[in-house]
Amino acid sequence: MASETLTLAIDGMTCASCAGRVERALARVPGVTSVNVNLATESAAVVAAGVAPGALTAAVEKAGYAVPRESVDLRIAGMSCASCVGRVERALLAVPGVLEVAVNLASGQARVQRVAGAAPAAALAAAAKRAGYEADEVRDDAAPALRRRHDEGWKVALAALLSAPLMLPMLGALFGAHWMLPPLLQWLLATPVQFWLGARFYRAGWKAALAGSGNMDLLVAIGTSAAYGLSLVMLWQGSAGAMPHLYFESAAVVITLVLFGKWLEARAKRQTLAALDALRELRPETARVRRGGAELEIALAALVVGDDVVVRPGERIPADGTISEGRSHVDESLLTGESLPVAREAGESVIGGAVNGEGLLVLRTTAVGAETQLARIVRLVESAQAKKAPIQRQVDRVSAVFVPVVLGLALLALLGWGLARGDWAAATINAVSVLVIACPCALGLATPATLMVGTGLAARRGILVRDPEALETMRAVAVVAFDKTGTLTEGRPRLVAADALPAGGDPAPMLRLAAALQAGSEHPLARALLAATDATSGPLPAATGVQAVAGRGVEGVIDGRRLMLGSTRWMRELGCDTTAAAARAAALENEGRSVSWLAAERAGAKPETIGTIEAIGLLAFGDSPKPGAAGAVAALHALQVRTVLISGDNRGAAGAVARELGIDEVHAEVLPADKAALVAALRSGLASGLKVAMVGDGINDAPALAAADIGLAMAGTDLAMQAAGITLLRGDPGLVAEALLLSRAVTAKLRQNLFWAFVYNVVGIPLAAFGLLSPVLAGLAMALSSASVIGNALLLRGWQPPRPRQ
């Protein structure tokens, strides 16, 4: 095998020893003949023979460094069945630099993950062309056009008109009539159907044969050509004045039916993409901005961050932004699934694509173009639709050997009938029936069509599926672990108590010190504290050296004195004596309040001296459960799912929320670093096949979301959303049960489709081989198989979660 050179970009190298370590790691990969690592360009040139890029990237990552990756989407023209999908994937994987490929038959697209800078789109398109398909890169601005391909219904209609007269003898026989057309007229009607309207099957089948593979087109081309050729032989050998037994109608009608099936399939495919198209169309084409004292209408592509955009009543918001003037109700239903418009006023954020209600709004844009939430949602839905569910990989393994097996069965039918009875005409027709009924169209469409409808439906209901594996896994969830603040509670706590220590002092100065420490924080407790000190006079004192201590609190220096604001646990770790207010703190915690302490370093005390930290204030915060939280927990219990609360809050506050909502199990005072370990422990305690889901909304939840079998992120931080397989676009915990029900519905529909796809072949192939199925009926069954599979998938669009029992 010839050697080739692949250049890898390497992230994380800082010195010559790093370069040496990377070089040694790559040199150990079997098949690598030489490695040249360049520290200046942060790259490695690898000469190897027969080495997959994934093996090289794995070696680099094992050595502690990273190889940047990127994805590219290709539109693939000419795919007709599951065998085509496999051939395209193998062709693209052979391009140097390609790491992973996922081809979606339903959307006609391929998502290629490659080493950054390697495998250009032109090389990928050339590889697809060598495999017999046309490919070009999909760009964001061209994506909507992909859904509006030319409708070839006229070809189906013309083929039907030409084939209908050939069916007259069959219809006449039902009434005892003999309506046989002259042989020459039969030939004239069948020939344009066979070689003009059916030319696509010859072109695609020939390309598949050249590539050493097979597909649906090859089966149709071979089968109908056999019937057409047999008819020509019969016509040539027939005696003058006698009516030979011809099979032109079988060839023409099979092609007509297959064309009809592909036409139905194409129309149904467009419907499976309707949800994604609806999201894309939320973005208006123009925006009205204030520039230079005037209002201008500009193209959306010209909008920049910081523009002041005017949105009139009834118009769509063109980009993400913060309202600077006006108030209104905003309809975000297509983005979040929220059925009612939500009130928005100055200072609040709005999402591009939402519809402005009754008021005039002026907003300052914070994200435009590809960085808006709408664009990110579209990309995530596209990504989910491009990936494969685990069950699809099993189908792919079956499809890889399907066509060769079918060709072997057809040959056996031909030889068996011909040798046993000597009737080679009947043997040929039976072999044709085997080839036609076995077309694996439905097999290739069953999974992607179902997942595309399912992920589109989920997006419309405010459930953003990042990975189809997550949607398939969700059905087996037996335990759901919740974060507390912002997930089950409003996440907008308020200050309910503030005591200066020792007791009896004025709490105002203590509050100002605590607020100064939190002045730059976005933590919910920090916002509550700052809101409570708005009424105090004068600016807050300046705090320096402020830093957050993960899972504990925040510390800084004010007027030369070190201050700490945080949890009871942290105070114990610091050796701070809180006994003077311990009873008060315990009473507040039993009421479900979150308690924080403000402590200070004693003046002149040495750090190593015991008792250098003294408590100078006690703060208590209250947060209310979300209106739908109790119903969400009850819905999960109705589905036989156990609920767990994992919180960094104190035991009293966490226990109060758990009791109010009916949660089964509580883990309080859990540090962010320990949440993932606790989720792993929950997983290990389950029976095989059962799964644990984690629901959270903050940065500190990201490790736990990643550790769970399935992570569900409330729309919040990007880190949490990236760690989760599913994002809930509105802060409603009730969507967890809905996601579980939807997963079960999608999985059930997927299994139904695979069952029908296999049944057509398992039942049809033996019938055809034993001469009990004519080519015409085989063609009809094949067309109906694809239509029924996609039609069954489309039934999901009307899915609604069952109403809770009263």
Coordinates of C-alpha atoms in Angstrom, one line a residue, residues 583-781:
A583 CA -29.5 28.1 66.6
R584 CA -30.7 31.0 64.4
A585 CA -29.0 29.4 61.3
A586 CA -30.5 26.0 62.1
A587 CA -34.0 27.5 62.4
L588 CA -33.7 29.3 59.1
E589 CA -32.4 26.1 57.4
N590 CA -35.3 24.1 58.8
E591 CA -37.6 26.7 57.1
G592 CA -35.9 25.8 53.8
R593 CA -33.7 28.9 53.7
S594 CA -30.1 28.9 52.3
V595 CA -27.7 30.3 54.9
S596 CA -24.5 32.1 54.1
W597 CA -22.0 33.6 56.6
L598 CA -19.9 36.7 56.2
A599 CA -16.6 36.2 58.0
A600 CA -13.5 38.3 58.5
E601 CA -9.9 37.8 59.4
R602 CA -9.2 39.2 62.8
A603 CA -7.0 42.3 62.7
G604 CA -3.4 41.5 63.4
A605 CA -3.9 37.8 63.7
K606 CA -1.5 35.4 62.1
P607 CA -2.9 33.1 59.5
E608 CA -1.7 29.9 61.3
T609 CA -3.3 30.9 64.6
I610 CA -6.5 29.1 65.6
G611 CA -9.5 31.4 65.6
T612 CA -8.1 34.0 63.2
I613 CA -11.5 34.0 61.3
E614 CA -14.6 35.4 63.0
A615 CA -18.2 35.5 61.8
I616 CA -19.5 39.0 61.4
G617 CA -22.8 38.4 59.7
L618 CA -25.5 35.8 58.9
L619 CA -27.5 36.0 55.7
A620 CA -30.5 33.8 54.7
F621 CA -32.0 33.5 51.2
G622 CA -35.4 32.1 50.2
D623 CA -36.2 30.6 46.8
S624 CA -39.6 29.3 45.6
P625 CA -40.2 26.1 43.7
K626 CA -41.2 26.6 40.1
P627 CA -45.0 26.4 39.6
G628 CA -44.7 23.1 37.5
A629 CA -42.0 21.4 39.6
A630 CA -44.4 19.4 41.8
G631 CA -46.3 18.3 38.8
A632 CA -43.1 17.3 37.0
V633 CA -42.0 15.1 39.9
A634 CA -45.5 13.5 40.0
A635 CA -45.4 12.8 36.3
L636 CA -42.1 11.0 36.6
H637 CA -43.4 9.0 39.5
A638 CA -46.4 8.0 37.3
L639 CA -43.9 6.7 34.8
Q640 CA -42.2 4.6 37.5
V641 CA -39.1 6.8 37.6
R642 CA -37.3 7.5 40.9
T643 CA -36.4 11.1 41.6
V644 CA -33.2 12.4 43.4
L645 CA -32.3 15.9 44.4
I646 CA -28.5 16.7 44.3
S647 CA -27.7 20.2 45.7
G648 CA -24.8 22.1 47.1
D649 CA -27.3 23.8 49.4
N650 CA -27.6 23.0 53.1
R651 CA -29.6 20.0 54.2
G652 CA -32.5 22.1 55.6
A653 CA -33.1 24.0 52.4
A654 CA -32.6 20.9 50.1
G655 CA -34.9 18.8 52.4
A656 CA -37.6 21.4 52.5
V657 CA -37.8 21.6 48.7
A658 CA -37.7 17.8 48.4
R659 CA -40.6 17.4 50.9
E660 CA -42.6 20.1 49.2
L661 CA -42.2 18.5 45.7
G662 CA -42.3 14.8 46.8
I663 CA -38.8 13.9 45.7
D664 CA -37.7 10.4 46.8
E665 CA -34.0 11.0 47.8
V666 CA -32.0 14.0 48.8
H667 CA -28.2 14.6 48.7
A668 CA -27.3 18.0 50.2
E669 CA -24.1 20.0 50.5
V670 CA -22.6 18.3 47.5
L671 CA -19.6 20.0 45.9
P672 CA -19.6 20.5 42.1
A673 CA -16.7 18.1 41.8
D674 CA -18.6 15.4 43.8
K675 CA -21.8 15.6 41.8
A676 CA -20.4 13.6 38.9
A677 CA -19.2 10.9 41.4
L678 CA -22.7 10.8 42.9
V679 CA -24.3 10.4 39.5
A680 CA -21.9 7.5 38.7
A681 CA -22.9 5.9 42.0
L682 CA -26.6 6.1 41.1
R683 CA -25.7 4.4 37.7
S684 CA -23.9 1.6 39.4
G685 CA -26.8 0.8 41.6
L686 CA -29.2 0.2 38.7
A687 CA -30.0 -3.1 37.0
S688 CA -28.5 -3.6 33.5
G689 CA -30.3 -1.7 30.8
L690 CA -31.7 1.0 33.1
K691 CA -30.4 4.6 32.8
V692 CA -29.8 7.7 35.0
A693 CA -30.7 11.1 33.7
M694 CA -29.3 14.3 35.2
V695 CA -31.1 17.7 35.0
G696 CA -29.2 20.9 35.6
D697 CA -28.7 24.5 34.4
G698 CA -25.4 25.8 35.6
I699 CA -21.7 25.5 34.9
N700 CA -21.2 23.5 38.1
D701 CA -23.7 20.9 36.7
A702 CA -21.7 20.2 33.5
P703 CA -19.6 17.4 35.0
A704 CA -22.7 15.6 36.4
L705 CA -24.5 16.1 33.1
A706 CA -21.7 14.5 31.2
A707 CA -21.4 11.6 33.8
A708 CA -25.1 10.6 33.5
D709 CA -26.3 8.2 30.8
I710 CA -28.3 11.2 29.5
G711 CA -27.9 14.8 30.5
L712 CA -30.7 17.3 30.2
A713 CA -29.8 21.0 30.5
M714 CA -32.2 23.8 31.2
A715 CA -31.3 26.5 28.7
G716 CA -28.7 28.4 30.5
T717 CA -24.9 28.2 30.2
D718 CA -23.3 27.1 27.0
L719 CA -21.1 24.7 28.9
A720 CA -24.1 22.9 30.4
M721 CA -25.8 22.7 27.0
Q722 CA -22.7 21.2 25.4
A723 CA -22.3 18.6 28.1
A724 CA -26.0 17.6 27.8
G725 CA -27.5 15.3 25.2
I726 CA -30.9 17.2 25.5
T727 CA -31.5 20.9 26.2
L728 CA -34.9 22.0 27.5
L729 CA -35.4 25.4 25.9
R730 CA -37.7 26.7 28.6
G731 CA -37.2 26.4 32.3
D732 CA -40.0 23.9 32.8
P733 CA -39.0 20.7 34.6
G734 CA -42.2 19.1 33.2
L735 CA -40.4 18.8 29.9
V736 CA -38.3 16.0 31.5
A737 CA -41.3 13.7 31.6
E738 CA -42.3 14.9 28.2
A739 CA -38.9 14.1 26.8
L740 CA -39.1 10.6 28.3
L741 CA -42.6 10.0 26.8
L742 CA -41.4 11.4 23.4
S743 CA -38.4 9.1 23.5
R744 CA -40.6 6.1 24.1
A745 CA -42.9 7.2 21.3
V746 CA -40.0 7.7 18.8
T747 CA -38.4 4.4 19.8
A748 CA -41.7 2.5 19.4
K749 CA -42.2 4.1 15.9
L750 CA -38.6 3.3 15.0
R751 CA -39.1 -0.4 15.9
Q752 CA -42.4 -0.5 13.9
N753 CA -40.7 0.9 10.9
L754 CA -37.8 -1.6 11.1
F755 CA -40.3 -4.4 11.5
W756 CA -42.2 -3.4 8.4
A757 CA -39.1 -2.8 6.4
F758 CA -37.8 -6.3 7.2
V759 CA -41.3 -7.9 6.8
Y760 CA -41.6 -6.8 3.2
N761 CA -38.4 -8.6 2.4
V762 CA -38.8 -11.6 4.7
V763 CA -42.2 -12.4 3.3
G764 CA -41.8 -11.1 -0.2
I765 CA -38.5 -12.7 -1.2
P766 CA -39.7 -16.3 -0.6
L767 CA -43.0 -15.7 -2.3
A768 CA -41.2 -14.2 -5.4
A769 CA -38.6 -17.1 -5.4
F770 CA -41.4 -19.7 -5.4
G771 CA -43.2 -18.0 -8.2
L772 CA -46.1 -16.7 -6.1
L773 CA -45.4 -13.0 -6.7
S774 CA -45.4 -11.4 -10.2
P775 CA -42.9 -8.6 -10.9
V776 CA -45.8 -6.1 -11.1
L777 CA -47.0 -7.0 -7.6
A778 CA -43.4 -7.0 -6.4
G779 CA -42.9 -3.5 -7.7
L780 CA -46.1 -2.3 -6.1
A781 CA -45.0 -3.9 -2.7

